[in-house]
Short mmCIF file of C-alpha atoms in Angstrom, two decimals:
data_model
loop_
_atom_site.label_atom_id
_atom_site.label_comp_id
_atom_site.label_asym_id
_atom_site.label_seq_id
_atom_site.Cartn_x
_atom_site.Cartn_y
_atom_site.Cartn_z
CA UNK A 1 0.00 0.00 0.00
CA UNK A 2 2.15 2.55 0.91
CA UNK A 3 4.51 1.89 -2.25
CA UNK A 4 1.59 2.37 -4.59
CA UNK A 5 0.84 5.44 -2.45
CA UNK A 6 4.49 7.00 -3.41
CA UNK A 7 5.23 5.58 -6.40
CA UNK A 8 7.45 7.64 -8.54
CA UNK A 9 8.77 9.38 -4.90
CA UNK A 10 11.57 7.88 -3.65
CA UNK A 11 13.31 9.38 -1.68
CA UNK A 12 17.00 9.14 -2.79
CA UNK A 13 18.27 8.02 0.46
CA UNK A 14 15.43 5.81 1.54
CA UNK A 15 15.84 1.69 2.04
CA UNK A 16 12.90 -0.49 1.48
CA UNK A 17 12.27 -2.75 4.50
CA UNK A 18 10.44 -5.71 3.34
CA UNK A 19 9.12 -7.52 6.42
CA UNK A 20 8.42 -11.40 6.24
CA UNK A 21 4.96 -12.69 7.73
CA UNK A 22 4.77 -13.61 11.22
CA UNK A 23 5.08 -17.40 11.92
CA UNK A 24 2.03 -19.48 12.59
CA UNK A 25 3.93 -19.71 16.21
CA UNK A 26 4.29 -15.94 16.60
CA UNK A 27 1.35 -15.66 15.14
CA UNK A 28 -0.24 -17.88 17.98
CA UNK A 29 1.83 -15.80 20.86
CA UNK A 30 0.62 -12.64 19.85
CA UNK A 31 -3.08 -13.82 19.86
CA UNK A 32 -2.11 -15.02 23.28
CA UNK A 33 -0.40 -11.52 24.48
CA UNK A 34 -3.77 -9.29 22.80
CA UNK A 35 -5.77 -11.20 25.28
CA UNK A 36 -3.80 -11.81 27.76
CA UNK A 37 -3.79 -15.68 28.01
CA UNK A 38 -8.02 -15.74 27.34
CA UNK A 39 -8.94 -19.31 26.28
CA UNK A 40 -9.85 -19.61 22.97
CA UNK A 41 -11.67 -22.07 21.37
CA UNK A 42 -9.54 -24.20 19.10
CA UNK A 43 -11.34 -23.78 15.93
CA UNK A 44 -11.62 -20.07 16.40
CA UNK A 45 -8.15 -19.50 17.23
CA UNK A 46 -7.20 -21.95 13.76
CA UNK A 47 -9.36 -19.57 11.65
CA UNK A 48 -7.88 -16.98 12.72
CA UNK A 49 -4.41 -18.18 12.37
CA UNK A 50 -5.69 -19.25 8.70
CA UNK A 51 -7.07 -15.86 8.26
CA UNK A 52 -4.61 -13.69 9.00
CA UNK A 53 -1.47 -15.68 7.06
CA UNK A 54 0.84 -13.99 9.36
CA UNK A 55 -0.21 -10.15 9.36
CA UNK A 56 0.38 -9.03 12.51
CA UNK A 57 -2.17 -6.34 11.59
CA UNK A 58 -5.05 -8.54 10.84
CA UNK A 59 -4.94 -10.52 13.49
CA UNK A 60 -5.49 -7.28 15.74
CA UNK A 61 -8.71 -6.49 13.43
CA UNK A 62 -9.82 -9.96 13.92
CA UNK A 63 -9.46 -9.41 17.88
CA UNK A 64 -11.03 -6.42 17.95
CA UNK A 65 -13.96 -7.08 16.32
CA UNK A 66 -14.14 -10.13 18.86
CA UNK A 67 -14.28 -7.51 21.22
CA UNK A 68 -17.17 -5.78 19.59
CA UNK A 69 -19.15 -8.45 18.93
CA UNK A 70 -19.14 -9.68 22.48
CA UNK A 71 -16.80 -12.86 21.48
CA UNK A 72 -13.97 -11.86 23.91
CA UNK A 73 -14.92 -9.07 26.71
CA UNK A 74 -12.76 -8.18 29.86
CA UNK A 75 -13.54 -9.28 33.46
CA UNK A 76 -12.73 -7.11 35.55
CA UNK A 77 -13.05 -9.24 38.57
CA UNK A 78 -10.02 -11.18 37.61
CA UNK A 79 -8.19 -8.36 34.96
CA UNK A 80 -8.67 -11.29 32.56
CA UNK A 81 -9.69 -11.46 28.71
CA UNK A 82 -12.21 -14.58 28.13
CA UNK A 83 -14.53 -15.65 25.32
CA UNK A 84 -17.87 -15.89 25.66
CA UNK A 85 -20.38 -18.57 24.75
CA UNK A 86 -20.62 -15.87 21.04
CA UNK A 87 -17.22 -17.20 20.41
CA UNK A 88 -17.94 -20.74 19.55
CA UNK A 89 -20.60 -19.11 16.53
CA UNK A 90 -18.15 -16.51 15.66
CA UNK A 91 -17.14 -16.12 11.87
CA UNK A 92 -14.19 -14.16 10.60
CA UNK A 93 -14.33 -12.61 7.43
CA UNK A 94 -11.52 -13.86 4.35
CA UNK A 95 -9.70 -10.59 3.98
CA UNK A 96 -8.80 -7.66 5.80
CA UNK A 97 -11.26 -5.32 4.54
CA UNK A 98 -13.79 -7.64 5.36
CA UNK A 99 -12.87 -7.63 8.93
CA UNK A 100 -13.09 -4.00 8.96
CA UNK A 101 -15.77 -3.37 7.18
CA UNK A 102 -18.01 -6.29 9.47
CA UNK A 103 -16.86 -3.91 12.71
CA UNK A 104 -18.01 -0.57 11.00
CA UNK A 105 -21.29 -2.92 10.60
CA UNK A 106 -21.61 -2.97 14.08
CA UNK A 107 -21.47 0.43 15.20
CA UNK A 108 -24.47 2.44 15.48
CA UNK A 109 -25.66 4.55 12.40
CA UNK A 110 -25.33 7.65 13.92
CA UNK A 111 -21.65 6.98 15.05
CA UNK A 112 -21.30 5.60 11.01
CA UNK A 113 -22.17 8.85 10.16
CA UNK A 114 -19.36 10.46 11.58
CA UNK A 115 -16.97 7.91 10.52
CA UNK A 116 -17.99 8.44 7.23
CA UNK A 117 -17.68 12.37 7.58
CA UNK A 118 -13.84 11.95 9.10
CA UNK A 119 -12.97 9.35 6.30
CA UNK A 120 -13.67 12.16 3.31
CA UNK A 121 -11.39 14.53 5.18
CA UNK A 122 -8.91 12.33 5.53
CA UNK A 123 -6.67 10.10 7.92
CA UNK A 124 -5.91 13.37 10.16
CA UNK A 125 -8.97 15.34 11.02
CA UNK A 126 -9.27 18.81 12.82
CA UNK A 127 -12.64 18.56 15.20
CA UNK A 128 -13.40 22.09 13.62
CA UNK A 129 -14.02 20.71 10.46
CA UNK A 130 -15.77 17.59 11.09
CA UNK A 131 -18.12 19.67 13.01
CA UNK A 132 -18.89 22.03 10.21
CA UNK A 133 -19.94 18.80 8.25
CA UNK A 134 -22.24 16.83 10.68
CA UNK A 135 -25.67 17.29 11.31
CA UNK A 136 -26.30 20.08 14.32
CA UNK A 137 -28.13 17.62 15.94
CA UNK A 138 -25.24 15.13 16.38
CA UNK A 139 -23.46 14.54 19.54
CA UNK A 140 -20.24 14.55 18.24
CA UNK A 141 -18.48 14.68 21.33
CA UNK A 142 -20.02 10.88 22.10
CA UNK A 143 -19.39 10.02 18.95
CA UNK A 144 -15.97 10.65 18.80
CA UNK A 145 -15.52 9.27 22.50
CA UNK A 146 -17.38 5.66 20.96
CA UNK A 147 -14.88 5.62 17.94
CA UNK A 148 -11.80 6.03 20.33
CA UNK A 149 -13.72 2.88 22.57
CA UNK A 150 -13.49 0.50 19.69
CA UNK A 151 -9.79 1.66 18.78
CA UNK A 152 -10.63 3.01 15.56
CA UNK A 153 -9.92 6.41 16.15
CA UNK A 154 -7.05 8.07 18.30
CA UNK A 155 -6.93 11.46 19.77
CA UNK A 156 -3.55 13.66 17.80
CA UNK A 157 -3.92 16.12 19.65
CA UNK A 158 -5.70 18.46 21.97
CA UNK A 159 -3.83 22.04 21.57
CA UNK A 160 -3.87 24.38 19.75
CA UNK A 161 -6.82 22.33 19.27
CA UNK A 162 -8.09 19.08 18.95
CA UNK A 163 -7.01 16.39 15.75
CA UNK A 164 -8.27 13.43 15.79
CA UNK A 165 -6.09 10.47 13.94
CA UNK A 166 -7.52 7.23 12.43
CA UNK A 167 -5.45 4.54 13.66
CA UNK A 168 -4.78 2.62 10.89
CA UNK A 169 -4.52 4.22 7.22
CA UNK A 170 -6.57 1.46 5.95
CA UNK A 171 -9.02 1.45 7.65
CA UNK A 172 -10.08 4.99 6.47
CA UNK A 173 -9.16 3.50 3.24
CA UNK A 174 -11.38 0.72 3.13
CA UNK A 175 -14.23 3.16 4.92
CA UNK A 176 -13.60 5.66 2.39
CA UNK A 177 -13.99 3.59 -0.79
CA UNK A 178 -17.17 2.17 0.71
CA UNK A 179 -19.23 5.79 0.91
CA UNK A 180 -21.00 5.95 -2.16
CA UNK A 181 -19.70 8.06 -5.00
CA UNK A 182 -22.23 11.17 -5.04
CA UNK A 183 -22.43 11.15 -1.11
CA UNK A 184 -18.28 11.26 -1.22
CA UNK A 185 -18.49 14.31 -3.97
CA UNK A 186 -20.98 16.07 -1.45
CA UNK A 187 -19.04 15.66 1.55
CA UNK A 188 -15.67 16.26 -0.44
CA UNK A 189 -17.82 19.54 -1.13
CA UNK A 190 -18.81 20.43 2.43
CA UNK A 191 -15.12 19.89 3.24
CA UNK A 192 -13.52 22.05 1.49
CA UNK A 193 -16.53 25.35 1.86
CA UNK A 194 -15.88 24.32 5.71
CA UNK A 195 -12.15 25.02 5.42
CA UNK A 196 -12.52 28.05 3.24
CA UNK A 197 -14.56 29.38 6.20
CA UNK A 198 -12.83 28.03 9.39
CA UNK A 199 -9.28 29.24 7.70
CA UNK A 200 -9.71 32.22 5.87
CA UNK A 201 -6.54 34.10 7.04
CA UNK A 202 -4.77 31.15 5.66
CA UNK A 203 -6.28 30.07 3.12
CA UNK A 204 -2.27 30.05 1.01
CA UNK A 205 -1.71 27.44 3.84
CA UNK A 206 -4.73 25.22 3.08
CA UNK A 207 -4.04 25.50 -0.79
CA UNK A 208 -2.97 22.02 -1.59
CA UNK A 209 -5.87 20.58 0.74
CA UNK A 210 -8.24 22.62 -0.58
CA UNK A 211 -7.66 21.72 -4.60
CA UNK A 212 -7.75 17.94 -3.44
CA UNK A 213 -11.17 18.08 -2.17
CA UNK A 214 -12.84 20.49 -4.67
CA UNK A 215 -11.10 17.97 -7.27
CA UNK A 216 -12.87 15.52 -5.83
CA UNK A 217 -15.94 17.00 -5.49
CA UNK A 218 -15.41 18.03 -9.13
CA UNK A 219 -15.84 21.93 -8.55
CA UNK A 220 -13.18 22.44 -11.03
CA UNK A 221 -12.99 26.28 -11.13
CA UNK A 222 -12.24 26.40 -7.21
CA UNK A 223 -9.83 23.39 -7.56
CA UNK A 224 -7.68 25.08 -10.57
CA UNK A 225 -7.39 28.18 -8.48
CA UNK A 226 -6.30 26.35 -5.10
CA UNK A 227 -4.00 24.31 -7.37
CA UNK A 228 -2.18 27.20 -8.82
CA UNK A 229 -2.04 29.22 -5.53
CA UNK A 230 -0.88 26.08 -3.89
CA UNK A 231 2.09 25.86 -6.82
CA UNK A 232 3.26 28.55 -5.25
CA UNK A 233 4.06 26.82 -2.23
CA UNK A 234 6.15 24.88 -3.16
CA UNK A 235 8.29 25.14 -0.16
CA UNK A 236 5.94 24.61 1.92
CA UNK A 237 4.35 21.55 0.09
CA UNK A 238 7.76 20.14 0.04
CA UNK A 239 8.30 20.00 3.07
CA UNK A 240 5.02 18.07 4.10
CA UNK A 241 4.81 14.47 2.59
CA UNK A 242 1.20 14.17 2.70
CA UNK A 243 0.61 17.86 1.29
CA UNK A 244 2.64 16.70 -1.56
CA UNK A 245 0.91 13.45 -2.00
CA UNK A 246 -2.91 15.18 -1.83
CA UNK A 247 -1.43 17.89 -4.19
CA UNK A 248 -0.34 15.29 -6.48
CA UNK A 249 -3.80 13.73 -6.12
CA UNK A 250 -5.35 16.84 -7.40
CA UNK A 251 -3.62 17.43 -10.17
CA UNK A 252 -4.09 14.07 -11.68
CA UNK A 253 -7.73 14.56 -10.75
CA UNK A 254 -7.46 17.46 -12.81
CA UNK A 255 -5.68 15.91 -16.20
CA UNK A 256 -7.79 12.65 -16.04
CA UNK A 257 -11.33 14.34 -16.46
CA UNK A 258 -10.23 17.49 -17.97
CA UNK A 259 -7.38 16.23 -20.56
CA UNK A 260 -6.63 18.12 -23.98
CA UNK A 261 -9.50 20.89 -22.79
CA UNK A 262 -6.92 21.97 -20.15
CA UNK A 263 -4.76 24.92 -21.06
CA UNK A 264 -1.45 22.91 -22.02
CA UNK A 265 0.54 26.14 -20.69
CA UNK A 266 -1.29 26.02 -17.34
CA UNK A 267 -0.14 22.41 -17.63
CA UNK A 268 3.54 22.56 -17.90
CA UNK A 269 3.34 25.56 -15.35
CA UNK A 270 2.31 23.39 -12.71
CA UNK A 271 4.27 20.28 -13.60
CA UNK A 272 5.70 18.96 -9.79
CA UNK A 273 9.68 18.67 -10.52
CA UNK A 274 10.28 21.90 -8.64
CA UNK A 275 8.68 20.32 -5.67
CA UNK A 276 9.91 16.95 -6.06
CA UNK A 277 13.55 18.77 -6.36
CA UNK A 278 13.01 20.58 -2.48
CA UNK A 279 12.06 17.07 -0.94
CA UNK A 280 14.85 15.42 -2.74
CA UNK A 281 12.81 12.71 -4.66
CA UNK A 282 14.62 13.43 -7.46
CA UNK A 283 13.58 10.40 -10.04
CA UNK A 284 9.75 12.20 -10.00
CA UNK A 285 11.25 15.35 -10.58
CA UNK A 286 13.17 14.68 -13.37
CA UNK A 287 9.89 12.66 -15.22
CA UNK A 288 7.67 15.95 -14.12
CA UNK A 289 10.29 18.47 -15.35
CA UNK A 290 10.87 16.14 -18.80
CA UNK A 291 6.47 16.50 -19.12
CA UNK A 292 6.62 20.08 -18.81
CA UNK A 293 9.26 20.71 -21.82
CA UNK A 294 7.23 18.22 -23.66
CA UNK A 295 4.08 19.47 -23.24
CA UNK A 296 5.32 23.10 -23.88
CA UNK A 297 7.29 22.08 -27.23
CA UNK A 298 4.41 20.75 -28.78
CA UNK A 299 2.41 23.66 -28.54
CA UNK A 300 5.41 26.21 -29.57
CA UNK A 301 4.84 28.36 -26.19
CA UNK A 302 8.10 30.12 -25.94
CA UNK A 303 6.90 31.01 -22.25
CA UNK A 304 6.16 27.49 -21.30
CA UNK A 305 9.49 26.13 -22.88
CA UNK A 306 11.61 28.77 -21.06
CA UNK A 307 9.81 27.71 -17.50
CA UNK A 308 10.40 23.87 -18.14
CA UNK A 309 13.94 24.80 -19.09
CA UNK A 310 14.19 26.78 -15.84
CA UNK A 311 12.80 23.94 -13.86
CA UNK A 312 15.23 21.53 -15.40
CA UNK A 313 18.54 23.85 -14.69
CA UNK A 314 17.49 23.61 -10.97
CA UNK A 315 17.14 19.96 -11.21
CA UNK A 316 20.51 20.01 -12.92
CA UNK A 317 21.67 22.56 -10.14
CA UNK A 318 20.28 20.04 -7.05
CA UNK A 319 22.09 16.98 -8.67
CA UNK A 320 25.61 19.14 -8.73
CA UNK A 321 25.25 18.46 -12.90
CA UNK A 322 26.79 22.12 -12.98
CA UNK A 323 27.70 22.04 -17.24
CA UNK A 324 24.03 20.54 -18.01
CA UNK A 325 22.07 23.70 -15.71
CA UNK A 326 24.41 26.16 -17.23
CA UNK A 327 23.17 25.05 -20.65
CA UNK A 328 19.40 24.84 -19.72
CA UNK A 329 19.57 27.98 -17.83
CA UNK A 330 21.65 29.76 -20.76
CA UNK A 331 18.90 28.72 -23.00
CA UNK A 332 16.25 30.14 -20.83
CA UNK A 333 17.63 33.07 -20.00
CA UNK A 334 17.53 33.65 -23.53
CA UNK A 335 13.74 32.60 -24.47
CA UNK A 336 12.86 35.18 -21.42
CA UNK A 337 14.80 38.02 -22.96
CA UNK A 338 13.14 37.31 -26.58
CA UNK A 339 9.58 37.55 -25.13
CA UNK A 340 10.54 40.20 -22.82
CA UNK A 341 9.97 38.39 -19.18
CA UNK A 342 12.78 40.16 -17.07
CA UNK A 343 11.23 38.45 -13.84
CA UNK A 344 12.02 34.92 -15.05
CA UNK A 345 15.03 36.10 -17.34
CA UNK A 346 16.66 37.16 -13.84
CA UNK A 347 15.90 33.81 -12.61
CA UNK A 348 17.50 32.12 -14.97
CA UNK A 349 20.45 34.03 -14.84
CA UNK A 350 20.87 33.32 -11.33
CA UNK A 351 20.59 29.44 -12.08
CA UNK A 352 23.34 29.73 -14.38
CA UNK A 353 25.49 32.36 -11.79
CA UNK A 354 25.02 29.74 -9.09
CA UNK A 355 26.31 26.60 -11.17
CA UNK A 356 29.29 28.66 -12.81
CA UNK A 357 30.25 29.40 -9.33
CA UNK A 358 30.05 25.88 -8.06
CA UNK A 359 32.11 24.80 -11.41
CA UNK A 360 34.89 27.07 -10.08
CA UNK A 361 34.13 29.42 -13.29
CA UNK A 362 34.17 32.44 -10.70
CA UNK A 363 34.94 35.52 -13.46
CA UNK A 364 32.18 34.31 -15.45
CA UNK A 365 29.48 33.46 -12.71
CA UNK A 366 30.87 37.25 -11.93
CA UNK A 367 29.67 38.54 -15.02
CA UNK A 368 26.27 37.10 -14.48
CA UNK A 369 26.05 38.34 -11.40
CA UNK A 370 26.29 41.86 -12.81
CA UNK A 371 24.10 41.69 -15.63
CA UNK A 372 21.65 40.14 -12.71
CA UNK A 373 22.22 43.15 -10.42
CA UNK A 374 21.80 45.57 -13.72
CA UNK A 375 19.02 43.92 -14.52
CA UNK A 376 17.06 44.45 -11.17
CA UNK A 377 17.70 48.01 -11.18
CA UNK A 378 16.57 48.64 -14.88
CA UNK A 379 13.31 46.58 -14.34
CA UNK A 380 12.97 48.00 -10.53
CA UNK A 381 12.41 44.59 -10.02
CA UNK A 382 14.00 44.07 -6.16
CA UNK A 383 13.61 39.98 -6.38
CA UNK A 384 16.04 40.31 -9.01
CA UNK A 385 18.14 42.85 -7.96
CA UNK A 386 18.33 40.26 -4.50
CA UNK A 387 18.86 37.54 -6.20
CA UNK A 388 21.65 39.62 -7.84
CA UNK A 389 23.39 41.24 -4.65
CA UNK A 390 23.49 37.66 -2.51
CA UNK A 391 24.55 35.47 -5.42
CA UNK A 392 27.75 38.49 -5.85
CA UNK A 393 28.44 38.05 -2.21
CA UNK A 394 28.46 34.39 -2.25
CA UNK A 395 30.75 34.44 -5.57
CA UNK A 396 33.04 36.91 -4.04
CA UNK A 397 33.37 34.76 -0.91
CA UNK A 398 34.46 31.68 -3.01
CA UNK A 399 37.09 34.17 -4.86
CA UNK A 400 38.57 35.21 -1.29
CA UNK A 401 38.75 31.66 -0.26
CA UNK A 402 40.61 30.35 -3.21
CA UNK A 403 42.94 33.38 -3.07
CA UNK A 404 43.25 33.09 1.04
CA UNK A 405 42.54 30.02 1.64
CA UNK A 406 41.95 29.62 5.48
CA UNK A 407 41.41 33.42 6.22
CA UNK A 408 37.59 33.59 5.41
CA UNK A 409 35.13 32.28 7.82
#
C-alpha cells in the first residue's frame, strides 16, 4: 500500500524494509499476548491463524472485532480477557477489509455517520471541520468518544486544538472507498466550503488541501485556483509528505477528467519537478520536469518552454550536474529576454550564476552576477536585484577563499 501510495517518490536516500509474515507460532503468541492468556476455542483461534497468514495487523482487526461483537470481553473481577459462549458461533471474514468493514457494521448509524464524515477529510482530522460537516443535531463529542472505545480512532492532539487520527490508514481506506460516489463528492464539497470558512486568514496554507477536495468534489474552477495558488508553495508543500501526496492527487484529478480541454501552458506551469527537487525525490522530478518541456514544445509556447527549461537547470543545479544547468539555464535566459519576461530572465540568470560558481568558473558566474544586479535596477524589479546582490556576495566569498585560503570564515 504505501509503495503504490508513493510511487514515482523515492526518496534518494530511503531503504525499502520488506518484512516477512509472522510465523504461525508468533502468530499464535501474539493472539495469546492481545488477550492476555483468554482461552480460545480451538477452531476459532485456527481460523484466525488461517485468516490472517501472518499479518500481525489482521490478526489485531480480527481481535477487535471479537471484542465488539461480544466474542472476547474483559472481566474485571479477575483483569482477565475470556470468550464468551458468542465465540464458539463466531465467523471471521476472508480478507482484511472484510474484517473491517463487518466492525463498522456494528457500530451504530449515527456513530457511522461520523466515521464516514472523518474518512472524506482524511486520515488526520481537525474537530473544527468535522463539526462544520455533521448534522447540528449530532453529539459529536459521544461520537468521537465511541470511535476512540473501539480503537478506531485516536486522539492527535488536543492544543492548539483538537485532531483526531484514524489509527490505521486502511481502515479509512477501506471506509472511504465504501461511501458511495455522489455522497463522497458532497461531503468532499462540504469539506472544502468548511475550510474556506474556518481558515480564511490562511487560506495560502490550506491551498494544496483545498484543490484535493474540490477535485474531488469536481468543482473544477475552485480546484484550478487552489492548485495554482498552492504551486506557489512549493516550499511549503515540500516540506510536508502528505501535502505533496494530496497535491499530487489533485492534479491528476485534474488531467484525467479534464485532458486536452486543459490549457497545455497552465499544464507545464504546474508540472511537480520543482517540488519533487526541495524534498529530494529526485527520479519524480526529473519525469515531471521532462512533461513540462514536452508538453510546452508541442504547442510552440516560448513562455512554457523557457519555464520547463528553468525547472530543469534547478534539477541540474540540485544533482551538482553544474555544465548541463548552465546550458538549460543559458537557453532560458535567452527565451525570457526574446519575449521580454525580465522576472524569469533574472531567474534564470541566477541558475546559471550559481552553477558557474560551483564549477569554479568564478569571473564568469561574476559577469552574471552583474548583468543580474543591472538587470534588477533597470526593471525595478527588487527579487532580481536580490537575487543579484546575494549570489555576488556568495561568488566573491568563493574568490577570497581560493585566493586566502583559510582566512575567510
Amino acid at each position: 500500500m504505501l509503495r503504490h501510495s508513493t510511487a514515482g517518490m523515492r526518496l534518494s536516500r530511503s531503504v525499502e524494509i520488506s518484512l516477512a509474515p509472522l510465523s504461525e507460532h508468533h502468530s499464535a503468541r501474539l493472539i495469546l499476548n492481545l488477550l492476555e492468556g483468554a482461552d480460545i476455542p480451538e477452531k476459532l483461534q485456527d481460523s484466525m491463524l488461517s485468516r490472517a497468514d501472518g499479518n500481525p495487523y489482521f490478526i489485531e482487526e480480527i481481535i477487535q472485532s471479537l471484542v465488539d461483537m461480544g466474542a472476547a470481553r474483559f472481566d474485571r473481577a479477575t483483569g482477565r480477557w475470556i470468550a464468551s459462549e458468542r465465540a464458539e458461533s463466531a465467523v471471521i471474514p476472508g480478507s482484511l477489509q472484510g474484517v473491517i468493514m463487518g466492525r463498522m457494521d456494528l457500530l451504530d448509524e449515527d456513530v457511522k455517520r461520523v466515521l464516514r464524515a472523518a474518512a472524506v477529510i482524511g486520515r488526520s482530522f481537525l474537530y473544527r471541520v468535522l463539526r462544520a460537516i455533521c448534522h447540528p443535531n449530532d453529539d459529536l463529542d459521544s461520537r468521537l468518544d465511541r470511535l476512540q472505545e473501539t480503537n478506531i480512532i485516536v486522539e492527535k492532539q488536543r492544543h492548539p486544538e483538537p485532531e483526531y487520527l484514524f489509527r490505521h490508514a486502511l481502515a479509512q481506506e477501506v471506509l472511504y472507498g465504501s461511501i458511495l460516489v455522489r455522497a463522497r463528492k458532497e461531503l468532499h464539497a462540504g469539506v472544502g466550503q468548511a475550510i474556506e470558512k474556518l481558515f480564511s486568514d490562511r487560506s495560502d496554507e490550506f491551498a494544496g488541501l483545498l484543490s484535493y477536495h474540490y477535485a474531488q468534489a469536481e468543482n473544477w474552477e475552485k480546484a484550478r485556483e487552489y492548485l495554482f495558488r498552492a504551486g506557489d508553495q512549493a516550499e511549503r508543500i515540500a516540506a510536508d509528505d502528505e501535502a505533496l501526496l494530496l497535491y499530487q492527487q489533485a492534479l491528476s484529478a485534474h488531467e484525467r477528467v479534464l485532458g486536452d480541454t486543459w490549457d497545455p501552458v497552465e499544464r507545464a506551469s504546474l508540472a511537480l519537478g520543482t517540488i519533487f527537487d526541495l524534498f529530494a525525490l529526485f527520479r519524480g522530478a526529473a519525469h515531471y520536469h521532462s512533461r513540462a518541456l514536452t508538453i510546452a514544445q508541442s504547442i510552440g509556447h516560448q513562455g512554457a518552454v523557457g519555464l520547463a527549461q528553468t525547472g530543469l537547470a534547478f534539477h541540474e543545479n540540485c544533482l551538482g550536474n553544474w555544465a548541463r544547468a548552465i546550458n538549460r539555464a543559458s537557453l532560458s535566459a535567452k527565451i525570457f529576454q526574446d519575449t521580454g519576461d525580465l522576472h524569469s530572465q533574472g531567474f534564470a540568470i541566477y541558475m546559471k550564476a550559481v552553477a558557474l560558481s560551483h564549477e569554479g568558473k568564478l569571473s564568469l558566474a561574476l559577469n552574471e552576477v552583474d548583468q543580474l544586479v543591472h538587470l534588477g535596477k533597470e526593471g525595478s524589479d527588487p527579487q532580481v536585484l536580490c537575487w543579484g546582490l546575494s549570489t555576488k556576495a556568495f561568488v566573491l566569498r568563493m574568490s577570497a577563499t581560493d585566493l586566502y585560503p583559510g582566512t575567510v570564515q
